[in-house]
PDB file of C-alpha atoms in Angstrom:
ATOM      1  CA  UNK F   1      -1.749  24.845 -23.292  1.00 87.00           C
ATOM      2  CA  UNK F   2      -3.460  23.047 -20.473  1.00 90.00           C
ATOM      3  CA  UNK F   3      -1.468  20.131 -18.812  1.00 91.00           C
ATOM      4  CA  UNK F   4      -2.545  17.027 -17.363  1.00 89.00           C
ATOM      5  CA  UNK F   5      -3.646  17.116 -13.520  1.00 89.00           C
ATOM      6  CA  UNK F   6      -0.894  14.645 -12.543  1.00 89.00           C
ATOM      7  CA  UNK F   7      -2.409  13.348  -9.395  1.00 89.00           C
ATOM      8  CA  UNK F   8      -5.646  12.526 -11.079  1.00 90.00           C
ATOM      9  CA  UNK F   9      -3.873  10.773 -13.965  1.00 91.00           C
ATOM     10  CA  UNK F  10      -1.703   8.596 -11.664  1.00 94.00           C
ATOM     11  CA  UNK F  11      -3.509   8.333  -8.257  1.00 91.00           C
ATOM     12  CA  UNK F  12      -1.080   5.485  -7.272  1.00 96.00           C
ATOM     13  CA  UNK F  13       1.959   7.660  -8.134  1.00 93.00           C
ATOM     14  CA  UNK F  14       0.427  10.576  -6.207  1.00 92.00           C
ATOM     15  CA  UNK F  15      -0.154   8.211  -3.159  1.00 95.00           C
ATOM     16  CA  UNK F  16       3.592   7.209  -3.257  1.00 96.00           C
ATOM     17  CA  UNK F  17       4.790  10.584  -3.329  1.00 95.00           C
ATOM     18  CA  UNK F  18       2.084  11.627  -0.622  1.00 95.00           C
ATOM     19  CA  UNK F  19       3.341   8.760   1.618  1.00 97.00           C
ATOM     20  CA  UNK F  20       6.869  10.187   1.575  1.00 97.00           C
ATOM     21  CA  UNK F  21       5.532  13.676   2.174  1.00 97.00           C
ATOM     22  CA  UNK F  22       3.394  12.428   5.087  1.00 98.00           C
ATOM     23  CA  UNK F  23       6.608  10.671   6.661  1.00 98.00           C
ATOM     24  CA  UNK F  24       8.836  13.793   6.399  1.00 98.00           C
ATOM     25  CA  UNK F  25       6.111  16.118   7.835  1.00 97.00           C
ATOM     26  CA  UNK F  26       4.829  13.699  10.635  1.00 97.00           C
ATOM     27  CA  UNK F  27       7.064  10.806  11.095  1.00 98.00           C
ATOM     28  CA  UNK F  28      10.511  12.340  11.903  1.00 98.00           C
ATOM     29  CA  UNK F  29      11.856  14.249  14.952  1.00 98.00           C
ATOM     30  CA  UNK F  30      12.627  17.282  12.717  1.00 98.00           C
ATOM     31  CA  UNK F  31      10.630  20.398  13.840  1.00 97.00           C
ATOM     32  CA  UNK F  32       7.639  21.225  11.635  1.00 97.00           C
ATOM     33  CA  UNK F  33       9.000  24.721  11.044  1.00 97.00           C
ATOM     34  CA  UNK F  34      12.296  23.453   9.832  1.00 98.00           C
ATOM     35  CA  UNK F  35      10.707  20.922   7.341  1.00 98.00           C
ATOM     36  CA  UNK F  36       8.661  23.814   5.892  1.00 98.00           C
ATOM     37  CA  UNK F  37      11.777  25.980   5.865  1.00 98.00           C
ATOM     38  CA  UNK F  38      13.557  23.189   3.754  1.00 98.00           C
ATOM     39  CA  UNK F  39      10.427  22.868   1.548  1.00 98.00           C
ATOM     40  CA  UNK F  40      10.455  26.561   0.808  1.00 98.00           C
ATOM     41  CA  UNK F  41      14.302  26.774   0.113  1.00 98.00           C
ATOM     42  CA  UNK F  42      14.221  23.808  -2.217  1.00 98.00           C
ATOM     43  CA  UNK F  43      11.164  25.129  -3.994  1.00 98.00           C
ATOM     44  CA  UNK F  44      12.925  28.563  -4.546  1.00 98.00           C
ATOM     45  CA  UNK F  45      15.936  26.813  -5.955  1.00 98.00           C
ATOM     46  CA  UNK F  46      13.733  24.867  -8.309  1.00 98.00           C
ATOM     47  CA  UNK F  47      11.332  27.741  -9.202  1.00 96.00           C
ATOM     48  CA  UNK F  48       8.177  25.980  -8.280  1.00 96.00           C
ATOM     49  CA  UNK F  49       5.642  28.997  -7.828  1.00 94.00           C
ATOM     50  CA  UNK F  50       3.005  26.704  -6.550  1.00 94.00           C
ATOM     51  CA  UNK F  51       5.125  25.129  -3.749  1.00 96.00           C
ATOM     52  CA  UNK F  52       6.841  28.609  -2.895  1.00 96.00           C
ATOM     53  CA  UNK F  53       3.332  29.996  -2.294  1.00 95.00           C
ATOM     54  CA  UNK F  54       2.168  27.059  -0.108  1.00 95.00           C
ATOM     55  CA  UNK F  55       5.268  26.824   2.029  1.00 96.00           C
ATOM     56  CA  UNK F  56       5.534  30.601   2.534  1.00 97.00           C
ATOM     57  CA  UNK F  57       2.017  30.546   3.875  1.00 95.00           C
ATOM     58  CA  UNK F  58       2.743  27.392   6.103  1.00 96.00           C
ATOM     59  CA  UNK F  59       5.866  29.257   7.595  1.00 97.00           C
ATOM     60  CA  UNK F  60       4.005  32.352   8.241  1.00 96.00           C
ATOM     61  CA  UNK F  61       1.016  30.424   9.701  1.00 96.00           C
ATOM     62  CA  UNK F  62       3.262  28.657  11.906  1.00 96.00           C
ATOM     63  CA  UNK F  63       4.546  31.937  13.314  1.00 97.00           C
ATOM     64  CA  UNK F  64       7.711  32.834  11.147  1.00 97.00           C
ATOM     65  CA  UNK F  65       8.051  36.546  10.641  1.00 97.00           C
ATOM     66  CA  UNK F  66       7.675  38.117   7.179  1.00 96.00           C
ATOM     67  CA  UNK F  67      11.273  39.617   7.748  1.00 95.00           C
ATOM     68  CA  UNK F  68      12.695  36.089   8.018  1.00 98.00           C
ATOM     69  CA  UNK F  69      10.567  34.392   5.280  1.00 98.00           C
ATOM     70  CA  UNK F  70      11.534  36.993   2.624  1.00 97.00           C
ATOM     71  CA  UNK F  71      15.291  36.583   3.428  1.00 98.00           C
ATOM     72  CA  UNK F  72      15.304  32.798   2.957  1.00 98.00           C
ATOM     73  CA  UNK F  73      16.847  33.081  -0.646  1.00 98.00           C
ATOM     74  CA  UNK F  74      19.607  35.128   0.838  1.00 98.00           C
ATOM     75  CA  UNK F  75      19.910  33.461   4.250  1.00 98.00           C
ATOM     76  CA  UNK F  76      23.661  33.567   4.002  1.00 97.00           C
ATOM     77  CA  UNK F  77      23.561  37.299   4.124  1.00 98.00           C
ATOM     78  CA  UNK F  78      21.054  37.206   7.109  1.00 97.00           C
ATOM     79  CA  UNK F  79      22.329  34.289   9.041  1.00 97.00           C
ATOM     80  CA  UNK F  80      21.675  36.181  12.337  1.00 97.00           C
ATOM     81  CA  UNK F  81      17.958  35.488  11.736  1.00 98.00           C
ATOM     82  CA  UNK F  82      18.438  31.772  11.414  1.00 98.00           C
ATOM     83  CA  UNK F  83      19.400  29.215  14.171  1.00 98.00           C
ATOM     84  CA  UNK F  84      22.473  27.093  13.600  1.00 98.00           C
ATOM     85  CA  UNK F  85      20.125  24.086  12.896  1.00 98.00           C
ATOM     86  CA  UNK F  86      18.361  26.241  10.342  1.00 98.00           C
ATOM     87  CA  UNK F  87      21.502  27.408   8.653  1.00 98.00           C
ATOM     88  CA  UNK F  88      22.725  23.652   8.492  1.00 98.00           C
ATOM     89  CA  UNK F  89      19.465  22.611   7.058  1.00 98.00           C
ATOM     90  CA  UNK F  90      19.308  25.322   4.433  1.00 98.00           C
ATOM     91  CA  UNK F  91      23.011  24.611   3.432  1.00 98.00           C
ATOM     92  CA  UNK F  92      22.416  20.973   3.111  1.00 98.00           C
ATOM     93  CA  UNK F  93      19.109  21.646   1.122  1.00 98.00           C
ATOM     94  CA  UNK F  94      21.115  23.508  -1.296  1.00 98.00           C
ATOM     95  CA  UNK F  95      23.923  21.120  -1.654  1.00 98.00           C
ATOM     96  CA  UNK F  96      21.418  18.039  -2.134  1.00 98.00           C
ATOM     97  CA  UNK F  97      19.201  20.072  -4.425  1.00 98.00           C
ATOM     98  CA  UNK F  98      22.105  21.069  -6.647  1.00 98.00           C
ATOM     99  CA  UNK F  99      23.581  17.472  -6.438  1.00 97.00           C
ATOM    100  CA  UNK F 100      24.621  17.517 -10.091  1.00 97.00           C
ATOM    101  CA  UNK F 101      26.816  20.562  -9.390  1.00 97.00           C
ATOM    102  CA  UNK F 102      28.011  19.858  -5.730  1.00 97.00           C
ATOM    103  CA  UNK F 103      28.040  15.968  -5.757  1.00 97.00           C
ATOM    104  CA  UNK F 104      27.037  16.302  -2.050  1.00 97.00           C
ATOM    105  CA  UNK F 105      30.628  17.267  -0.873  1.00 97.00           C
ATOM    106  CA  UNK F 106      32.364  15.619   2.099  1.00 98.00           C
ATOM    107  CA  UNK F 107      32.618  19.123   3.580  1.00 98.00           C
ATOM    108  CA  UNK F 108      28.817  19.822   3.369  1.00 98.00           C
ATOM    109  CA  UNK F 109      28.048  16.316   4.648  1.00 98.00           C
ATOM    110  CA  UNK F 110      30.401  16.665   7.570  1.00 98.00           C
ATOM    111  CA  UNK F 111      28.956  20.021   8.539  1.00 98.00           C
ATOM    112  CA  UNK F 112      25.293  18.749   8.317  1.00 98.00           C
ATOM    113  CA  UNK F 113      26.166  15.632  10.129  1.00 98.00           C
ATOM    114  CA  UNK F 114      27.740  17.485  13.037  1.00 98.00           C
ATOM    115  CA  UNK F 115      24.384  19.480  13.508  1.00 98.00           C
ATOM    116  CA  UNK F 116      21.701  16.553  12.846  1.00 98.00           C
ATOM    117  CA  UNK F 117      23.468  13.099  13.582  1.00 98.00           C
ATOM    118  CA  UNK F 118      22.862  10.261  11.342  1.00 98.00           C
ATOM    119  CA  UNK F 119      19.092   9.607  11.829  1.00 98.00           C
ATOM    120  CA  UNK F 120      18.100  13.187  11.514  1.00 98.00           C
ATOM    121  CA  UNK F 121      20.489  13.906   8.532  1.00 98.00           C
ATOM    122  CA  UNK F 122      18.950  10.824   6.670  1.00 98.00           C
ATOM    123  CA  UNK F 123      15.331  12.287   7.512  1.00 98.00           C
ATOM    124  CA  UNK F 124      16.439  15.758   6.457  1.00 98.00           C
ATOM    125  CA  UNK F 125      17.659  14.336   3.073  1.00 98.00           C
ATOM    126  CA  UNK F 126      14.319  12.492   2.736  1.00 98.00           C
ATOM    127  CA  UNK F 127      12.691  15.750   3.232  1.00 98.00           C
ATOM    128  CA  UNK F 128      14.756  17.394   0.570  1.00 98.00           C
ATOM    129  CA  UNK F 129      14.174  14.639  -1.804  1.00 98.00           C
ATOM    130  CA  UNK F 130      10.428  14.691  -1.168  1.00 98.00           C
ATOM    131  CA  UNK F 131      10.141  18.319  -2.045  1.00 98.00           C
ATOM    132  CA  UNK F 132      12.462  17.942  -5.139  1.00 98.00           C
ATOM    133  CA  UNK F 133      10.155  15.248  -6.385  1.00 97.00           C
ATOM    134  CA  UNK F 134       7.021  17.307  -5.723  1.00 96.00           C
ATOM    135  CA  UNK F 135       8.530  20.237  -7.220  1.00 96.00           C
ATOM    136  CA  UNK F 136       9.349  18.234 -10.543  1.00 96.00           C
ATOM    137  CA  UNK F 137       5.741  17.146 -10.630  1.00 93.00           C
ATOM    138  CA  UNK F 138       4.420  20.740  -9.937  1.00 93.00           C
ATOM    139  CA  UNK F 139       6.567  22.353 -12.445  1.00 93.00           C
ATOM    140  CA  UNK F 140       6.216  19.845 -15.110  1.00 92.00           C
ATOM    141  CA  UNK F 141       2.399  19.888 -14.955  1.00 91.00           C
ATOM    142  CA  UNK F 142       2.316  23.572 -14.339  1.00 89.00           C
ATOM    143  CA  UNK F 143       0.616  23.652 -11.010  1.00 88.00           C
ATOM    144  CA  UNK F 144      -0.439  27.364 -10.325  1.00 87.00           C
ATOM    145  CA  UNK F 145       0.112  29.198  -7.144  1.00 87.00           C
ATOM    146  CA  UNK F 146      -3.055  29.858  -4.990  1.00 85.00           C
ATOM    147  CA  UNK F 147      -2.135  33.504  -4.624  1.00 81.00           C
ATOM    148  CA  UNK F 148      -4.770  36.142  -5.831  1.00 77.00           C
ATOM    149  CA  UNK F 149      -4.028  39.513  -7.146  1.00 72.00           C
ATOM    150  CA  UNK F 150      -6.261  41.093  -4.426  1.00 69.00           C
ATOM    151  CA  UNK F 151      -9.327  40.594  -6.421  1.00 54.00           C
ATOM    152  CA  UNK F 152      -8.323  42.473  -9.426  1.00 50.00           C
ATOM    153  CA  UNK F 153      -6.871  41.571 -12.854  1.00 46.00           C
ATOM    154  CA  UNK F 154      -2.970  41.127 -12.449  1.00 48.00           C
ATOM    155  CA  UNK F 155      -2.468  43.646 -15.366  1.00 46.00           C
ATOM    156  CA  UNK F 156      -4.531  46.218 -13.491  1.00 42.00           C
ATOM    157  CA  UNK F 157      -3.020  45.622 -10.175  1.00 47.00           C
ATOM    158  CA  UNK F 158       0.640  46.082 -11.489  1.00 47.00           C
ATOM    159  CA  UNK F 159      -0.415  49.362 -13.174  1.00 43.00           C
ATOM    160  CA  UNK F 160      -1.871  50.765  -9.819  1.00 43.00           C
ATOM    161  CA  UNK F 161       1.242  49.675  -7.784  1.00 42.00           C
TER     162      UNK F 161
END
């Protein structure tokens, strides 16, 4: 089944989400790599293949090593690869993305606030909210990843691996 191309069906809605995305990627004092790291982690939690593909590429283009990128889902076990700021951002990303389970606990809030301060924590939370919104659109309307199977059909590539 083919689903609606959401940003064509609702250009004003796409513009609204795009405005928030533009703000969090260019209008805050958060480092660009940190924003894309948050985008990736939120997308991994939500299972948005399209966004995981994009933000993995963004991080690697920005200089993040493959070793670090592949360990983002298990960053707790590889904390030594992530700065204190990255660890705090990843923890808060998980807390806010899973808000129905965590209720954004006071302990998590205090830990994030200690690293980011009020303004940056609000901007970080807006970053998380933006990616959650984009993930929900991407997943609901089945946006596909850009990744290609090295020019061969996926079934054949998996057999030769």
